[in-house]
PDB file of C-alpha atoms in Angstrom:
ATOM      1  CA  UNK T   1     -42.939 -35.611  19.724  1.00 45.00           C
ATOM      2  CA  UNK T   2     -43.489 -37.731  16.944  1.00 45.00           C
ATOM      3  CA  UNK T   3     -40.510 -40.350  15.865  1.00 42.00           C
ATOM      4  CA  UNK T   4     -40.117 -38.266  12.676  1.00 46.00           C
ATOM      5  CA  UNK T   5     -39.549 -35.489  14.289  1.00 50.00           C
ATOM      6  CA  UNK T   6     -37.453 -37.303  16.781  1.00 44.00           C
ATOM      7  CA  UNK T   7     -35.234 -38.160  14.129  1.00 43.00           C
ATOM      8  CA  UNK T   8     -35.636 -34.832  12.495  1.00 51.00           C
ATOM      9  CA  UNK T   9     -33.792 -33.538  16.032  1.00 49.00           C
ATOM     10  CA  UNK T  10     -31.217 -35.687  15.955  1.00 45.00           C
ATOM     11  CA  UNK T  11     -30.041 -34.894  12.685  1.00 45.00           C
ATOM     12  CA  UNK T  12     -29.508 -31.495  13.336  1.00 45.00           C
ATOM     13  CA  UNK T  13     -26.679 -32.845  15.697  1.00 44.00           C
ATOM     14  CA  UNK T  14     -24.531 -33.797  12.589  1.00 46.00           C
ATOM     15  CA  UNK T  15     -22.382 -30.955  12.356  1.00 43.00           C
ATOM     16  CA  UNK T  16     -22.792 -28.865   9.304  1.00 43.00           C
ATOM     17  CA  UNK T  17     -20.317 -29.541   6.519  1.00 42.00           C
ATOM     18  CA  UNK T  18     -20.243 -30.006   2.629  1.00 40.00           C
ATOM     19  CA  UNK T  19     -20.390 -33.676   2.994  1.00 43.00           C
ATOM     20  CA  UNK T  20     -23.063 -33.967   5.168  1.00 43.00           C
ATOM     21  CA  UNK T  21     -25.478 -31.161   5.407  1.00 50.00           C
ATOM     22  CA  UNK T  22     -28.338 -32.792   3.650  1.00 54.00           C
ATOM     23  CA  UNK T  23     -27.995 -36.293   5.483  1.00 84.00           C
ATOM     24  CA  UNK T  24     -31.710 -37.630   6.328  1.00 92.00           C
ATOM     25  CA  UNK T  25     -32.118 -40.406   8.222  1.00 95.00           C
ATOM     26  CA  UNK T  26     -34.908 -43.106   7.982  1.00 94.00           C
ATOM     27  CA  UNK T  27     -35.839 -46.464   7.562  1.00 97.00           C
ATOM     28  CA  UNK T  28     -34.249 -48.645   5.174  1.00 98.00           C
ATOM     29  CA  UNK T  29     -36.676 -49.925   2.277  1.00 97.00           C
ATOM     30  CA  UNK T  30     -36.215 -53.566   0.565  1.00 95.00           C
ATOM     31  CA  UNK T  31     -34.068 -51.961  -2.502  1.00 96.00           C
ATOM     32  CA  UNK T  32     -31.482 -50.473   0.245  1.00 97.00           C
ATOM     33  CA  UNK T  33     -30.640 -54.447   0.700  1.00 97.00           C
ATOM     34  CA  UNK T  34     -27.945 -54.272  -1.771  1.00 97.00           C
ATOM     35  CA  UNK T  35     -26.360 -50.655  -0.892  1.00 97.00           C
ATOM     36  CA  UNK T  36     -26.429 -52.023   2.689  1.00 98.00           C
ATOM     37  CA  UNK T  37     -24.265 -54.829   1.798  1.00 98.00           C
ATOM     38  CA  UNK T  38     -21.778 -52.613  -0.056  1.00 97.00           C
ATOM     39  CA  UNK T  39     -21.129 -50.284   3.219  1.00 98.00           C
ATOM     40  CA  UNK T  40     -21.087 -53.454   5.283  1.00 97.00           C
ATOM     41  CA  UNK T  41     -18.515 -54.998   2.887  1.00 97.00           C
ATOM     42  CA  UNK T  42     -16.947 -51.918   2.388  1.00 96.00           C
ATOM     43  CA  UNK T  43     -16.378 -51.342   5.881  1.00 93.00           C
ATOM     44  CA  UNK T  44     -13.759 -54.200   6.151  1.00 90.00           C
ATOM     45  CA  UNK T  45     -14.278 -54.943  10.118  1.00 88.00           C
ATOM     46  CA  UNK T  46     -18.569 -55.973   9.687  1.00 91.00           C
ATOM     47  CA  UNK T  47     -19.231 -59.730   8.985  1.00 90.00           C
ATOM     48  CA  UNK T  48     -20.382 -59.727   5.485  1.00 92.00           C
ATOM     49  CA  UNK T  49     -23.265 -61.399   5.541  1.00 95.00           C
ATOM     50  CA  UNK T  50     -25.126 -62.465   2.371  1.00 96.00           C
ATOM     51  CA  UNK T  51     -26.526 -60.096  -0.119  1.00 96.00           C
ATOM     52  CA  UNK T  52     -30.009 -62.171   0.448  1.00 97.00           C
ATOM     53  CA  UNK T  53     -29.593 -61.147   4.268  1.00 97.00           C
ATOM     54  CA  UNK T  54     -29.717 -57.191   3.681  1.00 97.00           C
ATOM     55  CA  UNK T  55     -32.668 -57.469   1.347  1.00 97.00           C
ATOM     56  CA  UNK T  56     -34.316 -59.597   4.276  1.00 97.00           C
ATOM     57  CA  UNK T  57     -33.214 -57.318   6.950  1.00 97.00           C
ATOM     58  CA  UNK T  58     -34.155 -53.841   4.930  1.00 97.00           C
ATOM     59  CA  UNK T  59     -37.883 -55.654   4.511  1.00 97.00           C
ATOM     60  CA  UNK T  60     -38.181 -57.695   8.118  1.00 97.00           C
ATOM     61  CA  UNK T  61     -36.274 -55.285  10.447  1.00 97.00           C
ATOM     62  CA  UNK T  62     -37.138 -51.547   8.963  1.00 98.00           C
ATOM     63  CA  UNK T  63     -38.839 -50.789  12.126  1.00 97.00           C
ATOM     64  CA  UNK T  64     -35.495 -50.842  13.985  1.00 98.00           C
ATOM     65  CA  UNK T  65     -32.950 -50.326  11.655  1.00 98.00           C
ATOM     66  CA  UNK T  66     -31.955 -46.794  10.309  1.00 98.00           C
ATOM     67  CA  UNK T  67     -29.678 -45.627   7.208  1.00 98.00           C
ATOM     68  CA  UNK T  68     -28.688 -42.385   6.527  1.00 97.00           C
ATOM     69  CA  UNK T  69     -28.662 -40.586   3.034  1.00 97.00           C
ATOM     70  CA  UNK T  70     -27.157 -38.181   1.362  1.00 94.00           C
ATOM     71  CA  UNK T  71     -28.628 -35.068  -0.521  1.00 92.00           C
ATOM     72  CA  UNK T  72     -29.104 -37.638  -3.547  1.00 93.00           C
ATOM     73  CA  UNK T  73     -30.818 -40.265  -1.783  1.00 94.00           C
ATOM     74  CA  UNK T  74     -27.974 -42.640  -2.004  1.00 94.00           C
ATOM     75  CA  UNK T  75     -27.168 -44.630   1.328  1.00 97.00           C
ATOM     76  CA  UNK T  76     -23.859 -43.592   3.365  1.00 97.00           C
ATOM     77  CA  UNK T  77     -25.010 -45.243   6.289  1.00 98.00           C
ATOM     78  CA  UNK T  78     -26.807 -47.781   8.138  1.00 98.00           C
ATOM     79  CA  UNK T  79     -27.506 -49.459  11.293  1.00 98.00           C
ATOM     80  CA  UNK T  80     -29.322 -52.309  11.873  1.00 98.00           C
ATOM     81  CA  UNK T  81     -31.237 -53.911  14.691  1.00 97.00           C
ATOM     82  CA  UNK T  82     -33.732 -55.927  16.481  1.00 98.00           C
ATOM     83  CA  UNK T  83     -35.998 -55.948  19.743  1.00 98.00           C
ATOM     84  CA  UNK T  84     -34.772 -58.913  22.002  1.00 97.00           C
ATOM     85  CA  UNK T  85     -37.362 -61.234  22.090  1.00 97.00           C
ATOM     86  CA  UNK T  86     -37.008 -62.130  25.264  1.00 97.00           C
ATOM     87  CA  UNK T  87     -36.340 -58.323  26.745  1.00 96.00           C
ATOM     88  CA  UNK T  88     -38.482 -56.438  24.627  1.00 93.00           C
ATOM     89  CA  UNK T  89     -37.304 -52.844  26.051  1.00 97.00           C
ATOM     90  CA  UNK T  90     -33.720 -54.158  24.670  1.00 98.00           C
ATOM     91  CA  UNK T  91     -32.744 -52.527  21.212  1.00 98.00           C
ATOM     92  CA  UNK T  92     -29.835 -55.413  20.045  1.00 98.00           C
ATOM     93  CA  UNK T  93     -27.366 -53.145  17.495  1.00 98.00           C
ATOM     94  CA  UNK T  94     -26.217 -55.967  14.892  1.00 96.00           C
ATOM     95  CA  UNK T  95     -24.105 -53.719  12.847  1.00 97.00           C
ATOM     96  CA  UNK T  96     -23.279 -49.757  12.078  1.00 97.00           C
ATOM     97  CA  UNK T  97     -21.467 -48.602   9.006  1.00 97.00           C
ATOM     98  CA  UNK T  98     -20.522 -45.271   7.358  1.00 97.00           C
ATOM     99  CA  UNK T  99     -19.441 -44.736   4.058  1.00 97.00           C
ATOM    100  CA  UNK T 100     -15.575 -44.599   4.204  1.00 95.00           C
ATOM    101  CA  UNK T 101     -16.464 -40.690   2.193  1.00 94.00           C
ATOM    102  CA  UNK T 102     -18.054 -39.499   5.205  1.00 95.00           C
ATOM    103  CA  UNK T 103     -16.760 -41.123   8.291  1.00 93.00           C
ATOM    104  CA  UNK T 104     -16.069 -38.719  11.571  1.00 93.00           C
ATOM    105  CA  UNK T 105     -18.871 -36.119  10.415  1.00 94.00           C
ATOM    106  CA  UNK T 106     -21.127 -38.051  13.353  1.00 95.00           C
ATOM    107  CA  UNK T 107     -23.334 -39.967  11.118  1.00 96.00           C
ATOM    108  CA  UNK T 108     -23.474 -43.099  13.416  1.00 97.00           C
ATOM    109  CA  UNK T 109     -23.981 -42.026  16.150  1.00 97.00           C
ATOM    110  CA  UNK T 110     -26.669 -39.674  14.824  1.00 96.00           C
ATOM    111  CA  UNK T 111     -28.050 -42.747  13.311  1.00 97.00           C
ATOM    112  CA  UNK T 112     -27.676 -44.512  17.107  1.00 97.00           C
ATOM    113  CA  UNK T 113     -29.572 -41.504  18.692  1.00 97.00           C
ATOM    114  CA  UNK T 114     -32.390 -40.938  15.928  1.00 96.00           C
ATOM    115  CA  UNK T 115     -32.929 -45.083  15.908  1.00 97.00           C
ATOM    116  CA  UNK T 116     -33.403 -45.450  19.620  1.00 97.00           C
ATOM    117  CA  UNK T 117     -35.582 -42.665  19.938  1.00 97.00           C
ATOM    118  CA  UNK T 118     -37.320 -43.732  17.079  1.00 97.00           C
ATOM    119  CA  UNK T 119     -37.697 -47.471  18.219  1.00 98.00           C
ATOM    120  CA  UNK T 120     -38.617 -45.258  22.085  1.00 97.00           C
ATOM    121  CA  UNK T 121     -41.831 -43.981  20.690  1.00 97.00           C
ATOM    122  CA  UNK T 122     -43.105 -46.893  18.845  1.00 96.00           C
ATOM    123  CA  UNK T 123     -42.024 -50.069  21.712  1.00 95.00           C
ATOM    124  CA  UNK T 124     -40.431 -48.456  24.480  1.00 95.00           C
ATOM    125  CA  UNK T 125     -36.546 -48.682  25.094  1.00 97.00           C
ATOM    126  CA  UNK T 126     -35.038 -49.383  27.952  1.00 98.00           C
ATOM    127  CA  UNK T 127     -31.086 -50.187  27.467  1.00 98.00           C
ATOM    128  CA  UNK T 128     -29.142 -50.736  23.809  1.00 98.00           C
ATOM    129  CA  UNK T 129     -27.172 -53.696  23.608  1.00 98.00           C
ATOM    130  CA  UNK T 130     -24.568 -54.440  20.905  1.00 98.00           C
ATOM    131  CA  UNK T 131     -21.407 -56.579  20.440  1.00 97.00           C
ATOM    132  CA  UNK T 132     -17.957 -55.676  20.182  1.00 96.00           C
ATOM    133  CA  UNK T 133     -14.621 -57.192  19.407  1.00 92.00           C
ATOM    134  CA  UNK T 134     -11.790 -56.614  21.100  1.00 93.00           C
ATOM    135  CA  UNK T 135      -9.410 -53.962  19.686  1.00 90.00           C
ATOM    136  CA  UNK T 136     -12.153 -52.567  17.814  1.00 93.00           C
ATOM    137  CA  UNK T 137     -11.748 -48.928  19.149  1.00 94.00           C
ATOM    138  CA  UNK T 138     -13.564 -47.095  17.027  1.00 94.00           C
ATOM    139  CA  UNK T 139     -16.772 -48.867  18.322  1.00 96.00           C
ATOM    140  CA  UNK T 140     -16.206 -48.626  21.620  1.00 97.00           C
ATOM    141  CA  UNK T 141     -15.669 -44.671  21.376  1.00 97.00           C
ATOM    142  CA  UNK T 142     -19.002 -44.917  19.381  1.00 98.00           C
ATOM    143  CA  UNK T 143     -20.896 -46.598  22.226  1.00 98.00           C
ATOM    144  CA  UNK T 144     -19.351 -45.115  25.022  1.00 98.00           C
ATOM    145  CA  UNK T 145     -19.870 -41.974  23.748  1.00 98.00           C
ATOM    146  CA  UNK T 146     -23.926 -43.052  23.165  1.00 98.00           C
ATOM    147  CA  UNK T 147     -23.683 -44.342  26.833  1.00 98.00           C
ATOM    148  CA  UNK T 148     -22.786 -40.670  27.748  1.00 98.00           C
ATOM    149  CA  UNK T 149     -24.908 -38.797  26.098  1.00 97.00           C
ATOM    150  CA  UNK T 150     -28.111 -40.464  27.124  1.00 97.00           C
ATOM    151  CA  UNK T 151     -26.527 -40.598  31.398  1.00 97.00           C
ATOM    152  CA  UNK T 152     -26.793 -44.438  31.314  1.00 98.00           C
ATOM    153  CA  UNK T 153     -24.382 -46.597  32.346  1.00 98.00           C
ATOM    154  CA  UNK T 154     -21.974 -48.762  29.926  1.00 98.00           C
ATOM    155  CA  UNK T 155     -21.346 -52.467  31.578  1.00 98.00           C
ATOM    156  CA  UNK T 156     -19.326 -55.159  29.459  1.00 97.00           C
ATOM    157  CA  UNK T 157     -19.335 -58.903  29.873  1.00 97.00           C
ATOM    158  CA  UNK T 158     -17.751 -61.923  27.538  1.00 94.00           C
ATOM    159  CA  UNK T 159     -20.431 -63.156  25.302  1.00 95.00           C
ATOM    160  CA  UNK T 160     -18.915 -65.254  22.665  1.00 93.00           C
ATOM    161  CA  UNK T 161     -15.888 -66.918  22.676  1.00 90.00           C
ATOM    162  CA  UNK T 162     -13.607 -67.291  19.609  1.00 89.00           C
ATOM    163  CA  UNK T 163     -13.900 -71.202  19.879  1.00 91.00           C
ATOM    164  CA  UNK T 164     -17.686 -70.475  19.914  1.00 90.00           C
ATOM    165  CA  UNK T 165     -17.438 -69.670  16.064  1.00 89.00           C
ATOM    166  CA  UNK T 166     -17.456 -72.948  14.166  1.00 90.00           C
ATOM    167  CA  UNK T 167     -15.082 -71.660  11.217  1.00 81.00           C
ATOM    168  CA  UNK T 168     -12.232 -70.607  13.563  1.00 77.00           C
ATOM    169  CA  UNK T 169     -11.347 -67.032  12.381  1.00 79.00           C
ATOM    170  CA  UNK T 170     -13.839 -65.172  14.390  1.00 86.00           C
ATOM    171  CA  UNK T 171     -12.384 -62.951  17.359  1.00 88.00           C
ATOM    172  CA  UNK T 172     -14.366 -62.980  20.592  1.00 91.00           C
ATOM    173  CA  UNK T 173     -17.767 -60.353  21.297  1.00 93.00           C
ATOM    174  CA  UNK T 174     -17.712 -58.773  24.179  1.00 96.00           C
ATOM    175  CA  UNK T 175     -21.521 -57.635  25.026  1.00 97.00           C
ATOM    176  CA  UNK T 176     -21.824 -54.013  25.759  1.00 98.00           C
ATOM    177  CA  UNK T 177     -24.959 -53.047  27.682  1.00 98.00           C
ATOM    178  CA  UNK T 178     -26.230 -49.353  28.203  1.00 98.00           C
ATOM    179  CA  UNK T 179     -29.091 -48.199  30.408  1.00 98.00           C
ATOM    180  CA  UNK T 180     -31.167 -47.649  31.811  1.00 98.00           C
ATOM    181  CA  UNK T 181     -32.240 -44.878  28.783  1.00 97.00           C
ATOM    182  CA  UNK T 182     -34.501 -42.340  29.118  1.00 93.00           C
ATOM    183  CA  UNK T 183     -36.486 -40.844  26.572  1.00 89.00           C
TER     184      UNK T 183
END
């Protein structure tokens, strides 16, 4: 199966509604940068990180990043990635965001499931990692849920402490680990 269809299957797991049922999922393009950064800002528990970053990210890291669109073309969703360099079968999740307008129709964690199987096909995937702060439930449900639907197992370890982060208003990340995946 090729990774557009891939993704093709996975986003006929977004449940059909108004606000949803012409969502496509691909990768982000350079002029997504700033649409990015909106959702990201918008989603008021991301680190905003600069505008410049998203452009950079949306050009660099298209390969294994993913946003979502709606029927117009206008980005409701993204999330954005990298291989590990040093664990190449490791897909690090940086961030995930829905547009506020569409959140609980599924979108990210169709846009989870249609990345990693995209990022599967091209490099091989072995386990998704991602960091979490504590208290932030609705990505643990997110990933937990991912962890479940692909039978892999969901470990957790401290990564970062909040004295770790130089400007002192940064809670903890926890680093969630899921495999081994399948595809």
């Amino acid at each position: 199966m090729t990774a557009h269809a891939e993704l093709a299957h996975y986003r006929k797991t977004l449940p059909s509604t108004p606000a949803n049922s012409a969502t496509h999922i691909d990768r982000p393009r350079p002029g997504d940068g700033p649409e990015l950064w909106r959702l990201a800002r918008d989603s008021r528990t991301l680190d905003l990180n600069s505008a410049y970053s998203y452009l950079l990210w949306c050009r660099d890291f298209a390969g294994t990043s993913a946003v979502a669109r709606d029927s117009s073309g206008r980005a409701v969703g993204f999330v954005s990635g990298y291989l590990r360099p040093d664990s190449p079968g490791t897909l690090l999740v940086w961030q995930i965001a829905v547009d506020e307008s569409v959140r609980g129709l599924g979108i990210a964690g169709a846009l989870l499931d249609g990345l990693s199987a995209r990022v599967a096909a091209e490099h091989g995937l072995s386990s998704l990692e991602t960091t979490i702060s504590p208290g932030n439930l609705a990505s643990e449900r997110l990933f937990g849920s991912y962890a479940a639907r692909h039978g892999a197992t969901l470990t957790r370890e401290a990564l970062f402490a909040a004295e770790d982060f130089p400007d002192g208003g940064h809670a903890p990340e926890v680093l969630h680990r899921i495999g081994p995946l399948h595809f």
